[in-house]
PDB file of C-alpha atoms in Angstrom:
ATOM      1  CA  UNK S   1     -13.437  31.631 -78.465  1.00  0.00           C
ATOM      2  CA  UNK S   2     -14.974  28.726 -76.630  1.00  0.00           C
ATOM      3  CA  UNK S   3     -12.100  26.588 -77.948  1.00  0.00           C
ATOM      4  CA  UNK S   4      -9.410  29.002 -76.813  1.00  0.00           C
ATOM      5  CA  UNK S   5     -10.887  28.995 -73.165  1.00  0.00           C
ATOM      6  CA  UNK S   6     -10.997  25.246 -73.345  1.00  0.00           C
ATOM      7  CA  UNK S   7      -7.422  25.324 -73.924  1.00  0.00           C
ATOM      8  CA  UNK S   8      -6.201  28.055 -71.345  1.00  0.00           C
ATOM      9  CA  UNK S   9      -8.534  25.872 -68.748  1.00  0.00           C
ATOM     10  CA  UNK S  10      -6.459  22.680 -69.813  1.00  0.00           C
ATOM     11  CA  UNK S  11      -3.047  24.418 -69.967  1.00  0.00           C
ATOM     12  CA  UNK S  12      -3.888  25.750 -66.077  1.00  0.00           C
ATOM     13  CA  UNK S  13      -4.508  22.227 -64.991  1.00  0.00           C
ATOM     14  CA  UNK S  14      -1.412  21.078 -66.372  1.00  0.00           C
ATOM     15  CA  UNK S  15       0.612  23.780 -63.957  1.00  0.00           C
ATOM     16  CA  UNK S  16      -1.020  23.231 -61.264  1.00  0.00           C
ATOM     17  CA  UNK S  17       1.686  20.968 -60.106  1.00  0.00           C
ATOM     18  CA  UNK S  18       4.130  23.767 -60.386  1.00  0.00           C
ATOM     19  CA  UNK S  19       5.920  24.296 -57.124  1.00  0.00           C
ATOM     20  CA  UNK S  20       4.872  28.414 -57.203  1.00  0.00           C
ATOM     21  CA  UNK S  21       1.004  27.544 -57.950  1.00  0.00           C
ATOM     22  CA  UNK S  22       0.648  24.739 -55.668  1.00  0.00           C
ATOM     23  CA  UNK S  23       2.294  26.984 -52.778  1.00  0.00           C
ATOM     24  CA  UNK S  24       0.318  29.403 -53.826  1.00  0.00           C
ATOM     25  CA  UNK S  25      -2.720  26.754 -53.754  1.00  0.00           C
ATOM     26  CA  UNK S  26      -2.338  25.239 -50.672  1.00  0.00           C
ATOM     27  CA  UNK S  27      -1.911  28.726 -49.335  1.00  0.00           C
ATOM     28  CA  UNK S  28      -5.155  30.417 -50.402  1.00  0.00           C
ATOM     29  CA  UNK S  29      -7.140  27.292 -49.368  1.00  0.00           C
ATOM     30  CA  UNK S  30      -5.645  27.339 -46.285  1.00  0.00           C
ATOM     31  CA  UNK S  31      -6.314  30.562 -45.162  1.00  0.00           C
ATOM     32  CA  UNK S  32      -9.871  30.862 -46.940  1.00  0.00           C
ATOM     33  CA  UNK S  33     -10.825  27.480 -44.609  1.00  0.00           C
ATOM     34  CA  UNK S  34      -8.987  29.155 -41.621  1.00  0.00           C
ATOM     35  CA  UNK S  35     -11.318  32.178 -42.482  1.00  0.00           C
ATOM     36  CA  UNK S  36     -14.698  30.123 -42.545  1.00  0.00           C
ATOM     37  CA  UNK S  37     -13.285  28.426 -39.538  1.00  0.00           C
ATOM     38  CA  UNK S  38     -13.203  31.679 -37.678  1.00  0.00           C
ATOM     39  CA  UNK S  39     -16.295  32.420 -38.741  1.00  0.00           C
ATOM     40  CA  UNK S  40     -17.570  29.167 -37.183  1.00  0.00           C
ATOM     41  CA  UNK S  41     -16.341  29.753 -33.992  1.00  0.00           C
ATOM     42  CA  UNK S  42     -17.139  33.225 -33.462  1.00  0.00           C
ATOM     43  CA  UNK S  43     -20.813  32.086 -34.777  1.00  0.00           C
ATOM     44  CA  UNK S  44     -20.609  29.159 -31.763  1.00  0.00           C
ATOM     45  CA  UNK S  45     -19.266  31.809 -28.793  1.00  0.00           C
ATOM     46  CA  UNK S  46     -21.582  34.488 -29.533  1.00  0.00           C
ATOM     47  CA  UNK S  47     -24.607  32.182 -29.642  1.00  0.00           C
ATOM     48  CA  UNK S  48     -23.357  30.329 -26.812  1.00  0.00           C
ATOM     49  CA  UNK S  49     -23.250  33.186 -24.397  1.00  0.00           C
ATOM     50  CA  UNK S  50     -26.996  34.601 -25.666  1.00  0.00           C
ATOM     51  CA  UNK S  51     -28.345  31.177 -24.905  1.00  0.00           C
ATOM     52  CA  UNK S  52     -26.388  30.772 -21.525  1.00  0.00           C
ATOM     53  CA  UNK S  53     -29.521  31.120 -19.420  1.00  0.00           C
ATOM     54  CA  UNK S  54     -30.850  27.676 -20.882  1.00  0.00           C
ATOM     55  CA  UNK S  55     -27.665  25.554 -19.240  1.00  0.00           C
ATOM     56  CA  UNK S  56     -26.817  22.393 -21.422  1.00  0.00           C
ATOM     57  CA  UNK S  57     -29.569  23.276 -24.167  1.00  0.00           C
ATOM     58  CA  UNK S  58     -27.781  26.082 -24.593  1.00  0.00           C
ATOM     59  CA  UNK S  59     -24.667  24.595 -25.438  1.00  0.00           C
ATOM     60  CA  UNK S  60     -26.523  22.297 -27.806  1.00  0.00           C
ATOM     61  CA  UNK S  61     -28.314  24.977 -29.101  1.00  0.00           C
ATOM     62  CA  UNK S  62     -25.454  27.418 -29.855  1.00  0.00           C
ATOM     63  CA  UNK S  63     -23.260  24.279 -31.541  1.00  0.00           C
ATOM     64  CA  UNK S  64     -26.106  24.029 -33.977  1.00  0.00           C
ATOM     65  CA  UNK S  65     -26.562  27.185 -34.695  1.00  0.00           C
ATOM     66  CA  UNK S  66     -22.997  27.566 -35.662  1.00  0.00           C
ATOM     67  CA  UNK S  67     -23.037  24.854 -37.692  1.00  0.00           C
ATOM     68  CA  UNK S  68     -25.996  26.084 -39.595  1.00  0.00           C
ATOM     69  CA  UNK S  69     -24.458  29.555 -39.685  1.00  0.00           C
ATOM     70  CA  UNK S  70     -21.510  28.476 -41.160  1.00  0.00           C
ATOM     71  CA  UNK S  71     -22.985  26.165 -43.951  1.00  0.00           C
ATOM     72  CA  UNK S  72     -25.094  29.202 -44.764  1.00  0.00           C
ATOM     73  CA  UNK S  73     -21.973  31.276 -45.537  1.00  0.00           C
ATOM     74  CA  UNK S  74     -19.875  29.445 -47.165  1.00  0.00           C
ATOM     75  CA  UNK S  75     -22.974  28.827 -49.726  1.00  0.00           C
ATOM     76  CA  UNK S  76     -23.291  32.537 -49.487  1.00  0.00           C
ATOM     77  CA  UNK S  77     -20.037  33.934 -49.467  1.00  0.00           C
ATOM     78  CA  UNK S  78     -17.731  31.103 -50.622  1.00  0.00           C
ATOM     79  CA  UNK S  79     -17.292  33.369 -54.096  1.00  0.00           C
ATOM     80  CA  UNK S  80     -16.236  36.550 -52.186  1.00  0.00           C
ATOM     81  CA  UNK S  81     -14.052  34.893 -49.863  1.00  0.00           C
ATOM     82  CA  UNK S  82     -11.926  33.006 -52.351  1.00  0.00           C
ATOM     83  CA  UNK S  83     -11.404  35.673 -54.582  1.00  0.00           C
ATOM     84  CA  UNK S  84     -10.541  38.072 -51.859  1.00  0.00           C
ATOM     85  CA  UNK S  85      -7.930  35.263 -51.157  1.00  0.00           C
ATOM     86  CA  UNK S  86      -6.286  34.417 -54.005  1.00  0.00           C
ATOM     87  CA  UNK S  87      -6.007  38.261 -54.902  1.00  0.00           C
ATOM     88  CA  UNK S  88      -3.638  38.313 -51.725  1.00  0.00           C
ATOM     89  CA  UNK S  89      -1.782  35.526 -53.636  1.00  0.00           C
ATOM     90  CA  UNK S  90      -2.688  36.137 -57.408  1.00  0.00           C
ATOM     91  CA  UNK S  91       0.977  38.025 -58.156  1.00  0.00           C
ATOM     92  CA  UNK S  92       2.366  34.716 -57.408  1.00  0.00           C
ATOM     93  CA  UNK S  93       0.251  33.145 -59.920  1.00  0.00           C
ATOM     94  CA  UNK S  94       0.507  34.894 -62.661  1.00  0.00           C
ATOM     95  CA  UNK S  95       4.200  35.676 -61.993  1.00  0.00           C
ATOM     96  CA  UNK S  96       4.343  31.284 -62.072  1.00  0.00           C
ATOM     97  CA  UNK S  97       2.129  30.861 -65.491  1.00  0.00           C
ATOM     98  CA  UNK S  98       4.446  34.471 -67.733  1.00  0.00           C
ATOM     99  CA  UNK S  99       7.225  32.020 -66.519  1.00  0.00           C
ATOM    100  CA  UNK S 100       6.658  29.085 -68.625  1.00  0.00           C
ATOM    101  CA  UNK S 101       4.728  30.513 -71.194  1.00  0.00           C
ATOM    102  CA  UNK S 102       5.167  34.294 -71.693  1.00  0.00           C
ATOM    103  CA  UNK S 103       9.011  34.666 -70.230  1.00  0.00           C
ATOM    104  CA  UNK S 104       9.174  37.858 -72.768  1.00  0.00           C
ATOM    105  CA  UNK S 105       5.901  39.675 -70.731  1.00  0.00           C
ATOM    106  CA  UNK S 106       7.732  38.207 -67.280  1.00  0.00           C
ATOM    107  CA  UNK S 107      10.754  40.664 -68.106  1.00  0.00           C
ATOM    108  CA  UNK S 108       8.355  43.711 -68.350  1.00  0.00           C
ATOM    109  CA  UNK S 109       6.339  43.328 -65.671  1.00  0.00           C
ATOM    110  CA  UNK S 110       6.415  44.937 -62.317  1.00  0.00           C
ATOM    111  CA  UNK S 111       5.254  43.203 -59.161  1.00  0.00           C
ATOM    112  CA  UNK S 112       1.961  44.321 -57.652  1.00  0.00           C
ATOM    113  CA  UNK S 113       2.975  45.637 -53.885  1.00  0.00           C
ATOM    114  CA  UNK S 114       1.434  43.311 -51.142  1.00  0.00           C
ATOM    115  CA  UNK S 115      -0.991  46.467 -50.474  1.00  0.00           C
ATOM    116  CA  UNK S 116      -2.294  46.760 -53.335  1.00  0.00           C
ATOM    117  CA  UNK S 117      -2.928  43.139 -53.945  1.00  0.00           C
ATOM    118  CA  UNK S 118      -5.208  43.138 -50.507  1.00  0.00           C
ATOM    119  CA  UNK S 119      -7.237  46.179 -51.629  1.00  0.00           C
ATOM    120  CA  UNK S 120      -7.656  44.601 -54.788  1.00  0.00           C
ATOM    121  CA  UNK S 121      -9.141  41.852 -52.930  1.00  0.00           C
ATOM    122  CA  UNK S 122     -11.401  43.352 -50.669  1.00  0.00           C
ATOM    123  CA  UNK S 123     -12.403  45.363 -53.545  1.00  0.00           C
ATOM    124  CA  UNK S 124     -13.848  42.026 -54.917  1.00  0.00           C
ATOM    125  CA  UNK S 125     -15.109  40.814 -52.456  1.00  0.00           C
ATOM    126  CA  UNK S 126     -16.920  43.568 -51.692  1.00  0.00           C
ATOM    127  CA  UNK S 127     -18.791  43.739 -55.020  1.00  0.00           C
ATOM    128  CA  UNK S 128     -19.331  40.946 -55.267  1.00  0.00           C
ATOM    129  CA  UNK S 129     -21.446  41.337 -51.748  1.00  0.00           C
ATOM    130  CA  UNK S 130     -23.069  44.197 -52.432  1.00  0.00           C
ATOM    131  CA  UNK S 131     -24.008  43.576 -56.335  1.00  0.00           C
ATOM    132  CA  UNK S 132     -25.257  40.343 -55.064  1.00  0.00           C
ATOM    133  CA  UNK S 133     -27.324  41.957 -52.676  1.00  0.00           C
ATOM    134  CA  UNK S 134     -29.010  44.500 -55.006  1.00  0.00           C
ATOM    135  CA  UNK S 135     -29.852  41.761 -57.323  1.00  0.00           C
ATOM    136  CA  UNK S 136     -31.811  39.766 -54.646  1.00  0.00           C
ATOM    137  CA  UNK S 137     -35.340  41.079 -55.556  1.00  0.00           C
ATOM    138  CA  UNK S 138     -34.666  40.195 -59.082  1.00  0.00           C
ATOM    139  CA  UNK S 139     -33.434  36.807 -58.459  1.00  0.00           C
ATOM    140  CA  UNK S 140     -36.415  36.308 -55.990  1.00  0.00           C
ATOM    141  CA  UNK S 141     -38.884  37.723 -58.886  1.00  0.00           C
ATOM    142  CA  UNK S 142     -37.255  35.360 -61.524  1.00  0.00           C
ATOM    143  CA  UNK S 143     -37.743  32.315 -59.481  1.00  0.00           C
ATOM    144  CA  UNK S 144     -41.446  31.710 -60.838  1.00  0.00           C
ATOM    145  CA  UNK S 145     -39.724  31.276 -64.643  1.00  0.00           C
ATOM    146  CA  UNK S 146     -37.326  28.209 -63.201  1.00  0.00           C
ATOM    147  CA  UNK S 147     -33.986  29.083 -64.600  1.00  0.00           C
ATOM    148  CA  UNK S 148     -33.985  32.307 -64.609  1.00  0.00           C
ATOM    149  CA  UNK S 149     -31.982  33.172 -61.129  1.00  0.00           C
ATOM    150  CA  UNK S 150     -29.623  30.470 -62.374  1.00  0.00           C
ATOM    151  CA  UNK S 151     -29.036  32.911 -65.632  1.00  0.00           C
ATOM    152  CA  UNK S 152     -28.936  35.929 -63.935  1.00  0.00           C
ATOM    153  CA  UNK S 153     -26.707  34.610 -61.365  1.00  0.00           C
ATOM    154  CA  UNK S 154     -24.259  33.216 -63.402  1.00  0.00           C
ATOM    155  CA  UNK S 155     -24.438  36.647 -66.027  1.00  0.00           C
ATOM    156  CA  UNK S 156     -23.789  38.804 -62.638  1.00  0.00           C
ATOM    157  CA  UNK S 157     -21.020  37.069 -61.323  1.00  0.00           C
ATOM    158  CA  UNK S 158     -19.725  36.163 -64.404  1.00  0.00           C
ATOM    159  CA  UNK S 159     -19.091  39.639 -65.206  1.00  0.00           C
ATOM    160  CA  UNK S 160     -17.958  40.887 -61.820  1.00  0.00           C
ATOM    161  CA  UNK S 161     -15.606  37.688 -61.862  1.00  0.00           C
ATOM    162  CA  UNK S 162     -13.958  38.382 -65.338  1.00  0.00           C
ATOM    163  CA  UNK S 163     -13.493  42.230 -64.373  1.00  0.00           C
ATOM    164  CA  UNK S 164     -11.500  41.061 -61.252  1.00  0.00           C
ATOM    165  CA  UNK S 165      -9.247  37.905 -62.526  1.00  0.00           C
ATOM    166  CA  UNK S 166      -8.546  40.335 -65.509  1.00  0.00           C
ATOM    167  CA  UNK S 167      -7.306  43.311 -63.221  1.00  0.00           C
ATOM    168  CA  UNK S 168      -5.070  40.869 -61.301  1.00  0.00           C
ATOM    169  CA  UNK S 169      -3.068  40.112 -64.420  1.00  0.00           C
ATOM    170  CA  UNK S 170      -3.150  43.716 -66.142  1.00  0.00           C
ATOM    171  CA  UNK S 171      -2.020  45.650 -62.623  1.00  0.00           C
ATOM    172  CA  UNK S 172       1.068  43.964 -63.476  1.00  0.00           C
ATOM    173  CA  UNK S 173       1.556  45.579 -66.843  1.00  0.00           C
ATOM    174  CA  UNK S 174      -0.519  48.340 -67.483  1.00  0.00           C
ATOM    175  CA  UNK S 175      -1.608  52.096 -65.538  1.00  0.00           C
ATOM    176  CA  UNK S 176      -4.780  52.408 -63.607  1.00  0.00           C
ATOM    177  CA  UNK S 177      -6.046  54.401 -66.966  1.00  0.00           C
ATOM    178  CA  UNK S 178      -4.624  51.451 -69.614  1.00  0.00           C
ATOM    179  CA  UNK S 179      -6.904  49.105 -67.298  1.00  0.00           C
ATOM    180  CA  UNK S 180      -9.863  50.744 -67.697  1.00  0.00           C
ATOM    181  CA  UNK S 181      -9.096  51.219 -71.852  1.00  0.00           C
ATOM    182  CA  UNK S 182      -8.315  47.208 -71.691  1.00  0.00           C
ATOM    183  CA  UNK S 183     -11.853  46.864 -69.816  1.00  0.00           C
ATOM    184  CA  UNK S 184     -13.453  48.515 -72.591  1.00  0.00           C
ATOM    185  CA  UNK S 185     -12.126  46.351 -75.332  1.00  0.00           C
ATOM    186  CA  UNK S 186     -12.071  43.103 -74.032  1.00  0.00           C
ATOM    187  CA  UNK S 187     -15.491  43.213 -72.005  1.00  0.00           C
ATOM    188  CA  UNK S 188     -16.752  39.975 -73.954  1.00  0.00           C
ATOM    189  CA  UNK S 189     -13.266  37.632 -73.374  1.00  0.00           C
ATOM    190  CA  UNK S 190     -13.368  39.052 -69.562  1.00  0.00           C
ATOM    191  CA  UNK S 191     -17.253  37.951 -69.003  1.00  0.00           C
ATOM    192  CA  UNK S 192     -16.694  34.168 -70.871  1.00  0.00           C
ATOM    193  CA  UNK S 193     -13.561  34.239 -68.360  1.00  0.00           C
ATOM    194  CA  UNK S 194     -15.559  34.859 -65.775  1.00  0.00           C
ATOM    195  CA  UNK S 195     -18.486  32.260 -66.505  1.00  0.00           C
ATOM    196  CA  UNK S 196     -16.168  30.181 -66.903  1.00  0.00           C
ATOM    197  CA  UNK S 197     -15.052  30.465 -62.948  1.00  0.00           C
ATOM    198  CA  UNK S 198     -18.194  31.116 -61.760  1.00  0.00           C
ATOM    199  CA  UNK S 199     -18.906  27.304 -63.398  1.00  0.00           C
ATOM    200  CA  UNK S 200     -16.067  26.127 -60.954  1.00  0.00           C
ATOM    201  CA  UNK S 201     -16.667  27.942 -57.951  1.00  0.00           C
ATOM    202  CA  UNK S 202     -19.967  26.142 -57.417  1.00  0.00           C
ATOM    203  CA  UNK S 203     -18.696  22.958 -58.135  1.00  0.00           C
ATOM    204  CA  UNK S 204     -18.367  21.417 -54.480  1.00  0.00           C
ATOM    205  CA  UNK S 205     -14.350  20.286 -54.314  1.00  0.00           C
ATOM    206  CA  UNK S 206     -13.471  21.637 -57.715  1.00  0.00           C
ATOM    207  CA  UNK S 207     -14.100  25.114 -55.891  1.00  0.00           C
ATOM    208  CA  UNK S 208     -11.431  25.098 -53.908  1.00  0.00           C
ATOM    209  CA  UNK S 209      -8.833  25.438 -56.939  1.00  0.00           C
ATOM    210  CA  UNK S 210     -11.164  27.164 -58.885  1.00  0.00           C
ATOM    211  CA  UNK S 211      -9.952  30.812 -58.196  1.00  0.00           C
ATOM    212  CA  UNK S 212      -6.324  29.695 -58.919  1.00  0.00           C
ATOM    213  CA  UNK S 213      -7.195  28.412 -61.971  1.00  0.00           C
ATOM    214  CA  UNK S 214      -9.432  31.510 -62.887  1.00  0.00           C
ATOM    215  CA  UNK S 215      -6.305  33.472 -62.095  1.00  0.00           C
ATOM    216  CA  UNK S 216      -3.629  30.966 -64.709  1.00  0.00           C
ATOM    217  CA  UNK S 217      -6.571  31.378 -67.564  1.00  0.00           C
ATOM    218  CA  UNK S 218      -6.809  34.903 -67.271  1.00  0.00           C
ATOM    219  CA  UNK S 219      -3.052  34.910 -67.650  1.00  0.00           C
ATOM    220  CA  UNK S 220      -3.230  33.273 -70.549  1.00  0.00           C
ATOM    221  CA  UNK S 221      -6.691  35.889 -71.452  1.00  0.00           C
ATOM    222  CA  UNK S 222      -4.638  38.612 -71.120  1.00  0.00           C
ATOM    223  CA  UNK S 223      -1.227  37.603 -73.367  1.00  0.00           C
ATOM    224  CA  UNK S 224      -3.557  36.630 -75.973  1.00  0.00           C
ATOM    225  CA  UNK S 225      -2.311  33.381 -77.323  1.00  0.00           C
ATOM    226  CA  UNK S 226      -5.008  31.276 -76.024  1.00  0.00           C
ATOM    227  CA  UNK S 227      -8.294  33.953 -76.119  1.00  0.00           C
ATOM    228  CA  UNK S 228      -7.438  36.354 -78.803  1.00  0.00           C
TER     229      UNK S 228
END
C-alpha cells in the first residue's frame, strides 16, 4: 500500500502544472495567506488601541504582539485553515485529476454545489480545532516519553485528515449514506492518506501545496488504481 501512495503522491506532482490545479493552487494559497493576513492585522489594531495609553510604546508594543500572534497561529491553525480552503476549491481538483486519469468516473459525477463545498470546509476545520483541543492534556502528558505527542499528533490528524480529503472526492459520487458505508471499509487507505498530508502540511514551503496535493491523491484513493 505504501508503494501505491508513493505513486498517487508522484502522479499529483506531475499535474500540478495543469492549468485547473494550479488556478486552483494559486487560489487557495492566496486566500489562506489573505486569511492569516487578516488575522495579523486585526491582532495589530486591537492590541494597538488596548495599549494606546502608553503613546509610541504602544505602537511598538502592539506591532509585536501581532507579529507574535500571528506566528503562533499559523503554527497552530495552519492545518485547519488550509483544509477549510482548499475544500472551497477541492471540486476543482478532483474534477482536474478524473480528467486525465478517470474520464469514465468524470462522466458520472455530479458537481458538489459551492454551499456545500464551504460547509464541508468549515466542518474540517472545525474538527480539526476542537479534536485538537481535547487531545491537549494527552499530548502535554506524553511529552515526558519524547516522541510520543509527535505519534499521537500525527495518528489524530492523520485520521481526521484522511476522513476529510476522502469526503471531498466521494460527495461527488456517492449519497450522504454510501459515504459513511465507504468510511467503514476503507478506514485504513483513508488514515495512510491522511499521514501522508499531515507529513506535508508541516513541512515549512511544501505546506502550502500540500492540501492540493492531499486532495489529487485522494482522487486517485478513491478510483482505486493507485491504493486498492
Amino acid at each position: 500500500m505504501a508503494a501505491k501512495m508513493l505513486r498517487a503522491f508522484l502522479l499529483s506532482v506531475r499535474q500540478l502544472g495543469d492549468p485547473a490545479i494550479f488556478r486552483v493552487l494559486a487560489g487557495s494559497i492566496g486566500l489562506t495567506l489573505l486569511i492569516f493576513l487578516a488575522l495579523g492585522l486585526g491582532l495589530w489594531f486591537g492590541v494597538r488601541v488596548l495599549a494606546e495609553p502608553l503613546g509610541a510604546a504602544g505602537s511598538g508594543l502592539a506591532a509585536l504582539a501581532a507579529l507574535l500572534g500571528t506566528i503562533g497561529a499559523i503554527w497552530l491553525l495552519f492545518r485547519a485553515v488550509a483544509i477549510a480552503v482548499i475544500g472551497i476549491f477541492a471540486d476543482a481538483v478532483v474534477q482536474a485529476v478524473e480528467a486525465r486519469h478517470y474520464p469514465k468516473a468524470l462522466t458520472q459525477a455530479r458537481n458538489v454545489p459551492f454551499g456545500r463545498s464551504v460547509a464541508m470546509g468549515l466542518g474540517s476545520a472545525g474538527r480539526a480545532i476542537l479534536v485538537n483541543l481535547a487531545m491537549s492534556p494527552v499530548y502535554l502528558a506524553l511529552l515526558l516519553t519524547g516522541v510520543g505527542t509527535a505519534i499521537a499528533f500525527f495518528v489524530v490528524n492523520g485520521w481526521l485528515l484522511g476522513r476529510d480529503l476522502g469526503d471531498m472526492v466521494a460527495a461527488r459520487h456517492m449519497s450522504p449514506s454510501a459515504i459513511r458505508d465507504w468510511r467503514a471499509a476503507t478506514r485504513w487507505r483513508r488514515l495512510l492518506l491522511g499521514l501522508a498530508g499531515t507529513g506535508l502540511l508541516v513541512v515549512p514551503f511544501v505546506n502550502l501545496i500540500a492540501p492540493v496535493l492531499g486532495a489529487a491523491m485522494a482522487t486517485h484513493m478513491f478510483h482505486g488504481k493507485t491504493m486498492a
